[in-house]
Amino acid sequence: MTFIRAYLRASTEDQNASRAKKALEAFANNKGARIASWYIENASGTKADRTELARLIDDAQTGDILLIEQVDRLTRLTKSDWDKLKAAIQSAGLRVVSLDLPTSQAAMTVSASDDFTGRMLDAVNSMLMDMLAAVARKDYDDRRRRQAEGIEKAKAQGVYKGRPADEVLHQKIRELREKGFSIRKTADLAGCGVSTVQRALKS
C-alpha cells in the first residue's frame, strides 16, 4: 500500500494551514487511499528552510507520496532553491501528487513494479512542476511589486496608515480566551496564528 504524506502550508501565521485538510482527505478517499501522516506549518513558500517539509523528506521512504493541494503550497522559491528542494524530494524517493496537477495523480495508481510507466510519469511531472514553480514565483514577485507600488503611492498622497487591526477577529480571540481556551486552541478556533492571538491580547 502506498504511504501518503500530506503537506499543508500557509504563508503567514495569520492564515490557517489546515484550511485545505478536508480537500486532501476527500481526494485520498476518492482514490481509495488513506493519508498516513500530516505535516502542517505556517511558513512562506519563498523560504527554503521549512521545518515540517524537511521532517517530511527525512521521514520518507522510496515510493511514498507527497500530497499537496497546489504546487505553490510547496514552492514559491527562486529557481536555484527550487532545484535544491526538488533534488531532495527526488533523493528521498518521493513522488509529488498535487490536486492542481492532474498528471501527477496517476502516481497514486502506478504499480511499483511498472518501472517504465513510473519513470515516464516522473519525467512529465518534473517538467510540469518546474513550469508551475516558475509561475508561482512570478506571481509572488508580481504581487510584492504591486504592493510596494501601492504603498509608495499611498505614502506620496499622505494616506498610508499601515495594516489595520482586524477588530472583529481580535474580539473573537478575547472571547475565546475568556472561556478558558489555550492560546494554541484559540488560534485554531479563530482560524489564525498564535502571533495574531498574542497581538490581540495586547491590544
Short mmCIF file of C-alpha atoms in Angstrom, two decimals, residues 6-12 15-21 24 38-47 50 52-53 67-77 136 140 143:
data_model
loop_
_atom_site.label_atom_id
_atom_site.label_comp_id
_atom_site.label_asym_id
_atom_site.label_seq_id
_atom_site.Cartn_x
_atom_site.Cartn_y
_atom_site.Cartn_z
CA ALA A 6 0.25 15.21 3.24
CA TYR A 7 1.89 18.63 3.43
CA LEU A 8 -0.12 21.75 4.34
CA ARG A 9 1.41 25.21 4.35
CA ALA A 10 0.08 28.74 4.82
CA SER A 11 2.17 31.80 4.11
CA THR A 12 1.91 33.50 7.50
CA GLN A 15 -3.55 32.19 7.78
CA ASN A 16 -4.72 28.71 8.77
CA ALA A 17 -2.59 25.98 7.19
CA SER A 18 -5.28 23.39 7.99
CA ARG A 19 -7.79 25.02 5.62
CA ALA A 20 -7.06 22.54 2.80
CA LYS A 21 -7.10 19.44 5.02
CA LEU A 24 -6.80 16.46 0.64
CA TRP A 38 0.31 15.03 8.19
CA TYR A 39 2.90 17.81 8.12
CA ILE A 40 1.42 21.25 8.82
CA GLU A 41 3.18 24.59 9.16
CA ASN A 42 2.88 28.34 8.76
CA ALA A 43 5.80 29.48 6.66
CA SER A 44 6.41 31.43 3.48
CA GLY A 45 6.70 29.42 0.28
CA THR A 46 9.67 31.65 -0.56
CA LYS A 47 11.56 30.25 2.44
CA ARG A 50 10.86 24.85 6.41
CA GLU A 52 7.86 20.39 8.66
CA LEU A 53 8.75 19.96 4.99
CA LEU A 67 0.42 15.09 -1.31
CA ILE A 68 -0.27 18.82 -1.67
CA GLU A 69 -3.24 20.99 -2.59
CA GLN A 70 -1.38 23.19 -5.07
CA VAL A 71 2.19 23.41 -6.32
CA ASP A 72 2.53 26.90 -4.80
CA ARG A 73 1.94 25.32 -1.36
CA LEU A 74 5.23 23.50 -1.94
CA THR A 75 7.20 26.28 -3.57
CA ARG A 76 7.38 29.96 -4.36
CA LEU A 77 11.14 29.58 -4.31
CA ALA A 136 4.19 30.56 -8.53
CA TYR A 140 4.75 36.19 -5.75
CA ARG A 143 2.22 40.77 -6.01
#
